Every structure is written in structure tokens, then in C-alpha cells.
Amino acid sequence: MAAPTTAPATSNGNRFLILFDFDETIIAENSDDAVVRAAPGQRLPDWLMALYREGHYNEHMQRVLAYLAEQGVAEDAIRAALEKIPPTPGLAALFHFLRAHEHDYEAVVVSDANAYFIETWLRRFGARPLFRQVFTNPAGFDGAGRLVLRPFHAHSCARCPDNMCKQVILREYLARRLEERGGRAFQQVLYVGDGANDVCPSLALGPGDVVFPRRDFPMHRLLEAAAGGGGAGGGPGPLKAQMVPWSSGEDVVACLQTLVKER
């Protein structure tokens, strides 16, 4: 399995673990789409788009990044495109809250983007120290100036894309942190996301945990369908955690404020 990128370890006393997706959760759009704007004509050729296979998005992005390199798109252009991506509405308020309550919350990113995109944006926004770890697909520039992307891991989950199951990441992280914290579990686990691949980890959470799906995005629609009995026939299973839809990071803050007061 690929090693996640890590920040300096925080205190073991944090009461809550909060996990974030990246694209369209921390940032206001898909970082892959933003980087394509650095391509000639700000678009990909039809022949490249036609090669995409459902469930193999990481493979597709490897080809996209190779194409950008062939077209002479350098690291500076890719970095500039990433740094222009705005945060989602209310994200600054949410990050401010987490900074002010760093002894209560341990924060982690779990994303199917890639390490270069996420690290570049978080550092530009001054948010990297907030996160204890970033779990994502490895990526870095080689000697020829090409951004090389690799899959995060292999897994057997039929629900998730072939390169990443976020539930596997979540379960392994919780088990490791339980050991590192001397057997003390987090009081609650919180998950903030938007996409279909955020459903799988959400289903691993328990009745005392909270899932924050971005309102009217795929994660929200799928979880609502599951709650209404739409999980039959191979769809998402039942959600045990409390669901709190959000449109702005301030919606998440309102819930977190309540948790912190409940000592």
C-alpha cells in the first residue's frame, strides 16, 4: 500500500476524528478538471476521453497527465491552475473552527485525487498543518518533468473504484490510532464528503458517529436512497450514523460546536 503523506503528530487526546474528501468538499470543484484548463485549448481531445473505463478513473488520469506532459504543460502551469481553485463556501470558517479546537479534533484527508494536487492546494491555502495525514494516490514529477500518478492500493471491495476503497483506509486508520492512543477510541468519527465513493466509508460508521454529505451531490442522494430502502439489489446498505447534509462549511461548524459543548 502507498504511504500517506503525514504532518507532525498531534496529541493523542483528541476526542473526535473528522475525515474530509477533497474534490468538491474542501475545494469548490474537481481538481482534475481545473488542471485540464492548463491543456491546449483548455480541453482534452475526444480520442483521450473515449479511452475512459468506468471504475478505472485513476488509469484515465494517468493518461491525462501523460498527455499534458506531451503537450509541454510544465509544473508551473499545473501548480498555477491548482492554486486558483477556490475553497467551498464556508470552508474558511470550518478550518478556523478546527484550528481553534485543535485539542478536540484530529483531521484527516481521504481522497481519490492525488498527493501533488492536494498538498499544493492545502499549502497555498495555509491549511496543511490542520491534517494529521492525507490518504490519496501518490503523484510526483519525474526527471522528464512529467507528473506521474499511481494507484493508492489494491482491495477487494466491489463497491469502490479499483485503486481506492475509502472504507478500507478508514478501518485501518482507526485500528492503528486505537493502538497508538493506548486503547482509547475516539468519542465520535465524523465524515465530510460529496461523492459516490464517500458512501462506502460512511456505511462503516456507527450510530454515535456523524456523516456530512454535501447537499444534492451524489453522496447525499445515494445515502437518502439507502435510507428509503434503495439499498436493495446491490446498492448502498443501511446508514447507521447520523446524517447532517451541508451546503456551506458553516453548516458543519454549527454541528461541531454542539459536539464540543457536550462534555
Backbone as a ProteinNet text record, in pm:
[ID]
protein_1_A
[PRIMARY]
MAAPTTAPATSNGNRFLILFDFDETIIAENSDDAVVRAAPGQRLPDWLMALYREGHYNEHMQRVLAYLAEQGVAEDAIRAALEKIPPTPGLAALFHFLRAHEHDYEAVVVSDANAYFIETWLRRFGARPLFRQVFTNPAGFDGAGRLVLRPFHAHSCARCPDNMCKQVILREYLARRLEERGGRAFQQVLYVGDGANDVCPSLALGPGDVVFPRRDFPMHRLLEAAAGGGGAGGGPGPLKAQMVPWSSGEDVVACLQTLVKER
[TERTIARY]
83.8	0	87.6	45.6	120.9	118.6	228.7	234.8	163	77.5	10.9	107.9	78.3	158.9	115.4	211.8	188	237	160.9	202.9	255.5	317.9	364.6	249	278.1	174	112	-19.5	-89.6	-107.1	-165.5	-188.5	-278.7	-255.4	-340.7	-472.6	-492.4	-611.2	-731.6	-719	-832.3	-953.5	-1067.9	-1189.4	-1261.4	-1243.8	-1316.5	-1219.6	-1251.9	-1179.5	-1270.7	-1222.4	-1300.3	-1223.6	-1288.4	-1227.2	-1292.1	-1211.1	-1258	-1221.4	-1316.7	-1283.9	-1218.5	-1166.6	-1100.3	-1179.6	-1191.5	-1260.4	-1407.1	-1450.5	-1589.6	-1636.7	-1539.4	-1567.9	-1482.9	-1350.6	-1262.2	-1252.5	-1236.2	-1231.1	-1363	-1387.9	-1519.4	-1542.6	-1440.4	-1456.5	-1366.8	-1365.3	-1278.9	-1140	-1037.3	-902.2	-855	-899.9	-862.8	-915.1	-1037.3	-1095.6	-1018.6	-977	-902.7	-770.2	-701.8	-571.8	-586.1	-696.9	-720.1	-722.4	-758.3	-760.1	-620.3	-516.5	-380	-343.5	-429.6	-404.4	-429.7	-372.6	-401.7	-551.5	-605.5	-748.6	-832.7	-767.4	-833.5	-929.4	-897.1	-981.5	-897.5	-952.2	-885.8	-940.8	-858.8	-907.9	-1009.8	-1099.3	-1204.7	-1148.4	-1037.1	-982.1	-936.5	-888.5	-843.9	-963.7	-1064.9	-1185.5	-1251.8	-1243	-1309	-1242.5	-1120.7	-1049.3	-1092.1	-1169.4	-1208.1	-1295.5	-1266.3	-1345.8	-1404.4	-1532	-1599.2	-1525.5	-1502.6	-1433.1	-1282.3	-1228.7	-1082.6	-1038.2	-1085.8	-1056.9	-908.5	-845.4	-703.3	-622.1	-658.6	-593	-612.7	-734.8	-765.4	-679.1	-667.3	-588.8	-440	-391.8	-252.6	-230.5	-327.8	-317	-330.1	-419.1	-437.5	-308	-244.6	-120.7	-7.6	-3.9	95.6	71	-56.1	-91.2	-48.3	-73.7	-33.7	117	192.6	339	380.1	315.8	346.3	316.9	218.3	181.4	264.9	362.7	453.2	399.8	295.2	240.5	334.7	399.1	501	440.9	524.4	479.1	424	487.4	440.5	295.7	260.1	124.3	25	64.6	-23.3	-42	66.3	55.7	-31.6	-14.6	-94.5	-243.4	-276.3	-416.6	-474.5	-396.9	-443.2	-462.5	-370.1	-375.3	-488.7	-547.2	-660.2	-794.4	-796.3	-922.2	-970.9	-1093.4	-1144.5	-1188.5	-1188.5	-1244.2	-1396.2	-1456.2	-1601.7	-1655.1	-1779.4	-1837	-1829.8	-1785.9	-1780.1	-1664.4	-1579.1	-1466.9	-1369	-1347	-1256	-1305.5	-1436.4	-1493	-1476	-1491	-1474.6	-1330.4	-1235.7	-1095.4	-1057.1	-1114	-1087.8	-1135.9	-1252.7	-1306.3	-1213.8	-1165.8	-1078.7	-946.4	-895.2	-772.3	-795.6	-912.3	-943.7	-971.9	-999.8	-1031.8	-941.5	-815	-723.4	-704.3	-733.3	-718.4	-839.7	-946.3	-1066.3	-1073.8	-1017.9	-1036.3	-904.6	-905.1	-795.8	-851.4	-786.9	-839.2	-751	-817.3	-750.7	-819.3	-742.9	-799	-795.2	-907.2	-914.1	-971.5	-888.7	-930.3	-875.7	-957.4	-915.1	-852.7	-809	-732.1	-587.2	-491.8	-352.8	-271.8	-159.1	-79.3	-31.6	10.8	61.4	-48.9	-166.3	-277.7	-316.1	-333.8	-383.6	-280.7	-156.2	-52.1	-31.3	-33.8	-15.9	-125.3	-249.6	-361.1	-362.6	-345.6	-350.8	-241.4	-122.3	-13.9	-41.3	-96.9	-129.8	-235.3	-328.5	-435.9	-395.1	-275.6	-228.2	-294.6	-348.3	-427	-356.3	-236.6	-173.3	-153.1	-114.7	-92.9	-218.3	-334.6	-458.9	-471.2	-407.3	-433	-318.2	-353.5	-253.2	-201.2	-289.5	-246.4	-335.1	-277.4	-350	-338.1	-449.8	-453.9	-503.1	-416.7	-453.5	-358.5	-383.9	-298.3	-163.3	-52.7	79.9	97.8	167.5	196.1	317.8	401.3	517.1	579.8	657.3	721.2	848.5	864.9	985.6	1092	1204.5	1315	1285.6	1183.7	1146.8	1041	1001.9	902.4	758.7	738	603	548.1	424.6	360.1	309.5	368.6	338.5	242.9	133.4	29.1	24.8	5.7	-4.2	-128.3	-180.5	-295.1	-254.7	-350.4	-320.5	-296.7	-387.9	-373.8	-463.9	-450.9	-541.3	-636.9	-757.9	-856.6	-958.3	-1049.1	-1148.5	-1291.7	-1308.4	-1442.5	-1504.9	-1616.9	-1683.6	-1752.3	-1770.5	-1843.6	-1755.7	-1623.9	-1533.4	-1448.4	-1391.9	-1300.4	-1180.1	-1116.9	-1014.8	-892.4	-867.9	-746.4	-763.8	-888.7	-907.5	-1043.1	-1040.5	-1161.1	-1141.9	-1222	-1206.2	-1246.9	-1335	-1370.8	-1252.2	-1176.3	-1056.1	-958.4	-938.5	-848.8	-897.5	-1027.1	-1084.2	-1067	-1101.6	-1091.8	-947.3	-854.3	-713.8	-660	-702.5	-657	-710.2	-839.4	-897.9	-828	-796.7	-729.7	-589.8	-518.8	-383	-385	-478.2	-484.6	-529.9	-615.9	-658.3	-537.6	-449.2	-328	-235.8	-216.7	-127.3	-178.8	-309.9	-371.7	-389.7	-322.9	-326.9	-461.7	-533.7	-662.8	-779.6	-755.4	-862.9	-921.1	-1046.3	-1114	-1156.9	-1175.9	-1232.3	-1377.4	-1418	-1555.4	-1654.4	-1619.6	-1702.8	-1614.1	-1662.5	-1597.7	-1693.1	-1640.1	-1718.4	-1662.2	-1748.4	-1701.6	-1770.7	-1689.9	-1742	-1707.1	-1808.2	-1781.5	-1890.7	-1880.6	-1979	-2006.6	-1908.5	-1918.3	-1965	-1986.7	-2032.4	-1931.4	-1801.7	-1701.4	-1687.9	-1766.7	-1771.2	-1881.4	-1962.3	-2068.6	-2010.7	-1916.9	-1861.4	-1804.4	-1719.3	-1670.7	-1781.1	-1880.8	-1991.9	-2066.5	-2076.8	-2150.2	-2076.7	-1948.3	-1870.1	-1886.9	-1948	-1960.9	-2078.7	-2071.1	-2171.5	-2277.6	-2373.9	-2485.7	-2444.1	-2328	-2283.8	-2204	-2179.9	-2098.8	-2186.3	-2122.3	-2196.3	-2137.5	-2224.7	-2185.6	-2240.1	-2153.5	-2192.1	-2185.6	-2294	-2292.5	-2327	-2255	-2286.3	-2424.2	-2507.6	-2647.9	-2663.6	-2744.7	-2780.5	-2665.3	-2556.6	-2448.1	-2466.8	-2390	-2414.4	-2416.6	-2325.4	-2323.3	-2456.2	-2508.1	-2635.1	-2749.2	-2755	-2864.9	-2858.8	-2739	-2724.8	-2759.2	-2716.8	-2747.8	-2896.4	-2957.8	-3102.4	-3177.5	-3130.5	-3195	-3180.9	-3063.3	-3041.2	-3131.4	-3147.7	-3233.3	-3378.4	-3416.4	-3553.8	-3576.2	-3478.6	-3493	-3429.9	-3359	-3297.1	-3169.9	-3131.7	-3008	-3023.4	-3144.5	-3163.8	-3105.6	-3073.2	-3026.3	-2884.5	-2801.3	-2659.4	-2621.8	-2719.5	-2688.6	-2630.3	-2614.7	-2561.1	-2646.2	-2580	-2652.3	-2705.8	-2761.3	-2819.4	-2713.1	-2743	-2653.8	-2688.2	-2590.7	-2613.3	-2586.5	-2492.8	-2455.4	-2563.5	-2560	-2648.6	-2606.2	-2701.6	-2669.5	-2706.5	-2608.8	-2629.7	-2585	-2677.2	-2639.8	-2586	-2495.4	-2437.5	-2432.3	-2446.6	-2427.4	-2307.9	-2277.8	-2165.6	-2088.2	-1958.9	-1879.9	-1935	-2009.1	-2068.5	-2177.5	-2241.2	-2337.9	-2268	-2148	-2070.3	-2025.9	-1981.6	-1938.3	-2049.9	-2172	-2285.3	-2301.3	-2281.9	-2290.7	-2171.3	-2051.2	-1930.9	-1933.2	-1987.5	-1997.1	-2079.6	-2184.6	-2268.9	-2192.2	-2112.2	-2036.1	-1934.9	-1865.4	-1762.7	-1823.4	-1945.5	-2010.6	-2058	-2078.9	-2130.3	-2015.2	-1965.8	-1851.2	-1902
-119	0	124.3	227.3	351.2	419.6	483.6	554	687.6	722.5	851.2	961.5	1081.9	1195.8	1236.7	1279.1	1296.5	1431.2	1489.8	1609.9	1569.1	1660.7	1625.1	1571	1468	1404.2	1502	1493.8	1576.5	1497.6	1561.7	1497.1	1376.1	1275.6	1157.7	1182.5	1303.7	1329.7	1376.2	1392	1439.5	1349.6	1411.4	1336.3	1294.1	1372.4	1347.3	1328.6	1234.1	1219.1	1270.2	1364.8	1417.2	1393.6	1327.4	1294	1376	1424.3	1506.2	1443.7	1444.4	1428.1	1558.6	1562.8	1684.4	1752.1	1687.5	1749.6	1775	1896.7	1939.3	1922.5	1906.3	1906.9	2014.4	2000.6	2107.5	2216.6	2175.7	2274	2274.5	2383.4	2406.6	2333.7	2265.9	2192.5	2069.5	1999.1	1882.8	1929.5	1893.7	1939.4	1887.4	1768.7	1715.8	1806.3	1855.4	1946.5	2077.2	2126.2	2252.2	2241.4	2128.1	2109.6	2096.3	2039.6	2027.6	2165.6	2268.4	2404	2453	2380.8	2414.7	2352.1	2265.6	2198	2292.7	2263.6	2343.6	2346.7	2467	2480.4	2456.4	2434	2409.7	2291.4	2191.9	2072.9	1954.3	1834.9	1712.4	1667.8	1603.6	1556.1	1443.6	1431.8	1330.7	1188.6	1161.3	1026.1	986.3	1085	1056.7	1033.1	1112.5	1096	961.1	914.8	789.1	666.5	682.4	568.8	541	630.9	613.6	490.6	412.8	295.8	318.4	290.6	307.3	228	293.9	228.6	231.2	294.8	299.8	444.8	533.3	675.5	706.9	639.5	662.5	632.1	524.6	487.2	597.2	651.3	760	882.5	919.4	1037.2	1017.1	895.2	869.8	907.8	872.1	907.8	1058.1	1121.4	1266.8	1339.2	1299.9	1366.7	1341.5	1222	1193.7	1282.5	1302	1388.5	1532.8	1581.2	1718.6	1735.6	1636.2	1643.2	1645.1	1562.8	1558.9	1692.3	1764	1893.9	2009	1975.3	2076.4	2153.1	2100.2	2166.3	2137.6	2239.9	2224.5	2233	2201.6	2202.8	2339	2445.8	2579.7	2601.9	2556.8	2575.5	2492.1	2370.7	2283.7	2341.5	2386.8	2444.7	2569.5	2654	2776.4	2745.7	2641.9	2603.4	2555.8	2478.8	2428.3	2541	2634.9	2741.4	2840.3	2837.3	2924.9	2866.4	2739.3	2676	2736.7	2785.7	2841.9	2732.3	2762	2666.8	2661.8	2557.6	2552.5	2662.1	2705.2	2808.8	2768.7	2861.5	2837.7	2752.3	2710.9	2624	2697.6	2826.4	2903.5	2906.4	2920.5	2921.4	2786	2678.5	2544.4	2520.2	2559.6	2542.7	2629.3	2748.8	2835.9	2770	2706.1	2636.4	2522.4	2444.5	2331.5	2379	2489.9	2544.8	2585.3	2645.9	2693.1	2579.1	2459.5	2343.9	2225.2	2253.4	2150.4	2039.3	2066.6	1962.8	1869.9	1906.8	1823	1740.1	1792.8	1729.9	1686.3	1563.6	1514.4	1506.1	1572.9	1582	1505.9	1441.6	1359.9	1384.2	1380.3	1384.8	1243.8	1202.9	1075	1105.6	1100.2	1149.7	1064.7	1053.8	983.5	1079.9	1196.7	1287.7	1238.2	1323.3	1276.2	1368.1	1318	1387.1	1524	1533.5	1662.9	1767.7	1734.5	1829.4	1875.4	1780.2	1813	1891.2	1843	1912.2	2053.8	2071.2	2204.5	2299	2253.6	2341.7	2371	2268.5	2290.2	2386	2373.3	2462.5	2605.2	2619.4	2753	2819.4	2740.4	2793.1	2802.2	2755.2	2760.2	2659.9	2551.3	2456.7	2324	2303.9	2172.6	2130	2222.7	2179.5	2128.5	2154.2	2105.9	1954.2	1890.5	1749.9	1660.9	1563.9	1469.7	1382.9	1339.2	1261.4	1290.5	1265.5	1275.1	1140.4	1072.3	944.9	971	948.4	974.8	900.6	910	842.8	913.4	838.7	900	968	1079.9	1150.8	1240.7	1246.8	1333.3	1348.3	1452.4	1478.2	1395.5	1334.5	1257.5	1347.2	1288.5	1366.8	1434.2	1382.6	1441.4	1550.5	1580.6	1685.7	1639.7	1510.4	1454.9	1420.1	1460.4	1426.5	1282.9	1194.5	1051.5	1017.5	954.3	917.5	765.9	719.5	576.3	548.7	427.1	393.4	386.5	410.8	409.7	268.4	177.2	39.3	-52.7	-180.9	-280.9	-324	-362.7	-402.6	-494.7	-549.5	-643.4	-589.8	-461.1	-402.8	-381.3	-445.7	-434.5	-300.1	-227.2	-100.4	14.8	1.3	114.5	101.6	214.7	208.6	121.9	68.1	-34.9	14.2	143.5	195.7	241.5	248.1	300.8	263	206.2	188.2	270.9	373.5	461.7	394.2	294.2	223.5	143.5	80	7.4	103.2	220	320.6	362.3	389.3	431.8	325.4	201.8	94.2	72	74.4	53.6	169.8	291	407.8	403.1	370.4	362.1	255.9	141.2	34.7	78.8	146.2	191	298.5	391.9	500.3	449.5	347.3	289.7	234.3	168	114.6	227.3	327.5	438.8	521.7	524.8	602.3	519.1	407.2	325.2	262.1	228.8	164.6	259.5	390.7	489.1	520.4	486.1	513.1	659.1	709	842.7	841.9	953	965.3	955.4	1020	1013.7	1022.8	962.6	975.3	1053.5	1152.7	1241.7	1233.9	1231	1218.1	1322.7	1405.6	1512.8	1481.9	1468.6	1434.1	1480.8	1433.7	1473.9	1366.1	1277.6	1189.2	1048.9	973.5	835.5	750.8	779.1	697.4	734	832.3	864.6	786.4	714.2	634.3	514.7	444.4	322.2	345.7	446.1	468.3	510.9	582.3	626.3	507.9	400.4	282.9	206.6	237.2	171.3	240.6	359.2	434.6	384.3	408	356.7	458.3	418.8	505.6	634.2	633.5	753.9	849.1	812.6	893.3	983.2	1073.1	1168.7	1171.5	1164.7	1176.1	1307.1	1383.7	1511.6	1500.1	1464.6	1463	1601.8	1644.2	1775.1	1767.8	1863.3	1860.3	1857.5	1761.6	1744.7	1696.2	1648.6	1586.3	1434	1356.9	1211.3	1139.9	1173.5	1107.7	1126.3	1248.3	1278.4	1198.7	1198	1127.3	976.9	919.8	775.6	735.6	815.6	784	800.7	899.6	916	799	753.1	638.4	513.8	497.6	382.2	389.5	510	526.9	496.5	517.9	492.2	352.7	264.4	127.5	104.3	206.5	192.7	112	57.7	-20.1	-162.7	-203.8	-340.8	-358.7	-484.3	-513	-471.6	-469.2	-441.6	-297	-208.2	-68.8	-49.5	77.3	102.9	37.6	-10.2	-69.1	39.1	0.1	97.6	182.9	310.1	402.8	402.6	372	370	506.7	581.9	711.7	815.6	920.7	1034.9	1107	1151.1	1222.5	1369.9	1457.4	1602.5	1661.6	1683.2	1742.2	1885.2	1923.6	2058	2123.6	2254.1	2334.4	2426.8	2462.9	2550.3	2489	2518	2472.3	2521	2630.9	2683.4	2590.1	2511.8	2411.4	2305.6	2266.9	2167.7	2226.8	2352	2418.7	2417.9	2446.3	2451.4	2319.4	2208.5	2076.8	2050.7	2086	2062.8	2143.4	2262.5	2343.9	2273.8	2206.8	2132.3	2016	1947	1833.6	1877.2	1987.3	2034.6	2073.1	2127.9	2170.4	2051.7	1937.4	1820.1	1743	1794.7	1732.3	1637.5
0	0	0	-67.4	-72	63.2	98.9	225.7	214.6	312.5	309	344	301.8	341.8	481.2	561.9	704.3	753.5	846.8	917.4	1054.1	1128.3	1262.3	1346.6	1426.1	1506	1604.2	1622.7	1718.5	1847.7	1947	2075.3	2059.9	2144	2144.7	2215.4	2270.2	2348.3	2269.4	2138.1	2058.7	2078.1	2094.4	2121	1993.1	1887.6	1763.8	1647.7	1560	1434	1323.3	1243.9	1132.3	1002.9	907.9	779.4	669	576.7	465.9	331.5	240.7	100	54.4	-67.1	-116.6	-227.7	-343.7	-456.6	-425.7	-445.9	-425.4	-280.6	-190.6	-47.2	18.9	13.2	59.4	-46.9	-172.2	-281.1	-357.2	-428.2	-487.6	-619.2	-671.9	-796.4	-795.5	-905.9	-919.2	-963.1	-888.1	-920.3	-1055.3	-1095.1	-1227	-1337.8	-1322.7	-1422.4	-1427.5	-1311.8	-1305.9	-1380.4	-1363.3	-1427.3	-1578.7	-1624.9	-1769.6	-1835.6	-1759.3	-1816.8	-1853.2	-1809	-1849.7	-1983.8	-2033.9	-2161.8	-2278.4	-2396.1	-2515.2	-2542.8	-2557.8	-2581.2	-2457.5	-2343.7	-2214.6	-2219.4	-2299.3	-2307.8	-2351.1	-2331.6	-2373.9	-2508.6	-2591.7	-2721.1	-2703.7	-2799.9	-2792.6	-2782.7	-2853.1	-2851.2	-2711.4	-2634.8	-2498.9	-2407.1	-2420.5	-2339.1	-2366.6	-2490.7	-2529.5	-2466	-2414.5	-2355	-2211.1	-2152.2	-2011.7	-1992	-1886	-1848.4	-1709.6	-1694.5	-1566	-1457.2	-1343.2	-1233.3	-1243.3	-1348.9	-1369.8	-1391.5	-1303.2	-1321.5	-1300.3	-1205.1	-1182.1	-1307	-1374.6	-1500.3	-1605.3	-1610.9	-1704.2	-1675	-1547	-1511.7	-1539.3	-1530	-1567.7	-1714.7	-1800	-1941.6	-1962.8	-1884.7	-1897.3	-1862.4	-1753.2	-1712.3	-1811.5	-1869.4	-1973.1	-2095.1	-2130.2	-2243.8	-2217.5	-2096.2	-2063.9	-2078.4	-2033.6	-2046.1	-2192.3	-2274.5	-2417.5	-2485.4	-2432	-2488.6	-2432.6	-2350.3	-2296.8	-2177.4	-2112.8	-1993.8	-1876.9	-1825.5	-1722.3	-1582.2	-1482.3	-1343.3	-1301.2	-1345.4	-1307.8	-1350	-1469.9	-1519.8	-1440.3	-1406.4	-1326.5	-1187.3	-1127.1	-993.3	-995.2	-1096	-1104.5	-1116.9	-1195.4	-1210.3	-1077.9	-1002.1	-873.2	-772.5	-771.7	-671.8	-696.1	-815.4	-845.5	-801	-761.7	-723.3	-591.3	-588	-461.8	-365.7	-236.7	-140.8	-153.6	-100.5	-99	-6.9	-25.6	60.9	208.7	291.1	434	480.8	389.4	425.7	518.6	494.1	578.6	722.9	741.2	876.3	943.8	867	920.7	963.2	879.7	914.1	1034.8	1041.7	1157.2	1285.7	1279.1	1395.8	1438.1	1341	1373.6	1433.7	1384.6	1443.6	1589.2	1614.8	1749.7	1846.7	1793.5	1877.4	1842.3	1820.4	1775	1878.3	2004.4	2106.6	2112.5	2042.9	2036.7	1909.6	1798.8	1668.1	1606.1	1555.1	1470.6	1328.3	1234.4	1098.1	999.9	903.1	801.7	667.9	559.4	423.7	365.2	304.1	232.3	95.2	-8	-138.6	-253.3	-357.4	-478.7	-578.9	-532.7	-617.5	-617.5	-587.4	-577.9	-488	-443	-342.7	-390.8	-517.1	-563.9	-564.5	-615.3	-621	-480.6	-389.7	-256.6	-175.9	-175.9	-99.7	-151.2	-283.7	-342.1	-295.8	-302.5	-266.2	-116.3	-33.8	111	156.8	99.9	139.3	91.8	-28.5	-78.8	8.8	59.1	142.2	289.7	324.6	461.8	553.4	495.6	574.4	599.6	547.9	562.6	707.5	799.8	938	1008.8	953	1013.9	1010.3	912.5	885	930.3	1012.6	1060.8	948.1	858.3	743.2	622.6	504.3	377.9	308.2	293	222	80	-17.8	-156.4	-249.5	-377.3	-475.4	-485.3	-480.8	-492	-628	-628.5	-753.4	-732.9	-834.5	-828	-965.8	-983.4	-1112.6	-1126.7	-1244.2	-1270.6	-1333.1	-1368.9	-1422.8	-1554.5	-1626.2	-1755.1	-1740.5	-1617	-1596	-1611.5	-1607.9	-1620.9	-1483.2	-1456.9	-1330.8	-1340.3	-1260.5	-1265.1	-1151	-1185	-1089.6	-1074	-950.2	-922.8	-838.8	-841.3	-756.8	-609.8	-520.7	-377.7	-325.9	-357	-309.9	-391.7	-366.1	-422	-311.3	-347.3	-247.9	-314.6	-234.5	-286.9	-278	-250.6	-236.6	-374	-398.6	-529.1	-547.2	-438.4	-446	-495.1	-479.2	-498.7	-624.9	-673.3	-788.1	-755.6	-860.1	-838.8	-764.1	-759	-696.9	-553.1	-503.9	-368.4	-311	-190.1	-109.1	16.8	32.6	148.1	278.4	271.7	393.9	446.6	357.8	399.3	468	408.2	465.7	603.9	616.4	743	850.8	819	918.8	962.9	868.4	903.7	988	955	1030.9	1174.4	1189.8	1323.1	1407.4	1347.5	1421.5	1464.8	1374.4	1408.5	1515.9	1503.7	1601.4	1738.3	1740.2	1867	1942	1869	1930.5	1975.6	1889	1921.5	2038.7	2056.2	2163.9	2291.9	2296.9	2416.7	2443.5	2337	2352.4	2369.8	2362.4	2376.2	2238.5	2219.3	2092.2	2086.3	1965.5	1950.7	2001.4	2059.4	2108.4	1993	1881.4	1761.3	1637.5	1528.7	1398.4	1308.9	1240	1154.6	1012.9	912.8	774.3	688.5	619.2	535	389.6	304.3	164.8	70.9	-53	-153.7	-256.9	-282.9	-398.8	-368.5	-474.7	-461	-385.2	-400	-330.6	-183.3	-137.1	5.4	77.1	2	63.5	137.6	76.7	135.7	275.5	297.9	434.6	530.2	478.6	563.5	623.2	546.6	592.5	701.6	722.2	827.6	962.1	963.6	1087.5	1170.4	1301.3	1392.9	1429.6	1512.1	1549.5	1620.3	1686.7	1755.4	1668.7	1541.6	1451.4	1364	1287.3	1204.3	1063.4	964.3	823.7	769.7	702.7	643.3	491	422.6	275.7	221	120.2	59.8	-4.5	29.6	-10.8	-163.1	-209.7	-351.2	-438.6	-375.7	-450	-443.2	-521.7	-528.6	-394.2	-303.7	-173.4	-101	-102.6	-36.4	-98.3	-230.2	-298	-271.7	-274.6	-253.1	-109.6	-13.7	125.4	154.4	93.7	110.9	49.5	-66.6	-130.9	-44.6	16.7	103.2	225.6	281.2	398.6	366.8	239.5	198.8	144.6	166.4	117.5	-17.1	-69.8	-201.4	-200.5	-82.6	-74.9	-121.8	-154.2	-201.2	-339.6	-373.8	-509.7	-535.1	-429.9	-451.1	-433	-397.5	-373.5	-234.1	-191	-59	50.6	153.8	265.5	357.7	470.5	562.1	630.5	649.9	718.4	866.5	950.4	1095.1	1157.6	1102	1158.2	1134.1	1212.7	1191	1063	982.2	858.4	872.5	846.7	852.4	718.8	624.2	495.2	513.8	424.7	432.9	296	293.6	172.4	187.9	312.1	344.7	460.3	466.1	579	711.3	708.2	831	884.2	795.3	840.6	924	881.4	956.3	1089.3	1088.4	1211.3	1315	1272.5	1366.1	1439.9	1370	1433.1	1524.3	1478.6	1558.3	1687.7	1684.2	1805.4	1911.7	1867.9	1961.2	2023.5	1943.1	1994	2099.1	2073.2	2165.2	2300	2297.4	2422.5	2505.2	2440.9	2511.4	2577.5	2683.6	2753.2	2863.1
[MASK]
+++++++++++++++++++++++++++++++++++++++++++++++++++++++++++++++++++++++++++++++++++++++++++++++++++++++++++++++++++++++++++++++++++++++++++++++++++++++++++++++++++++++++++++++++++++++++++++++++++++++++++++++++++++++++++++++++++++++++++++++++++++++++++++++++++++++

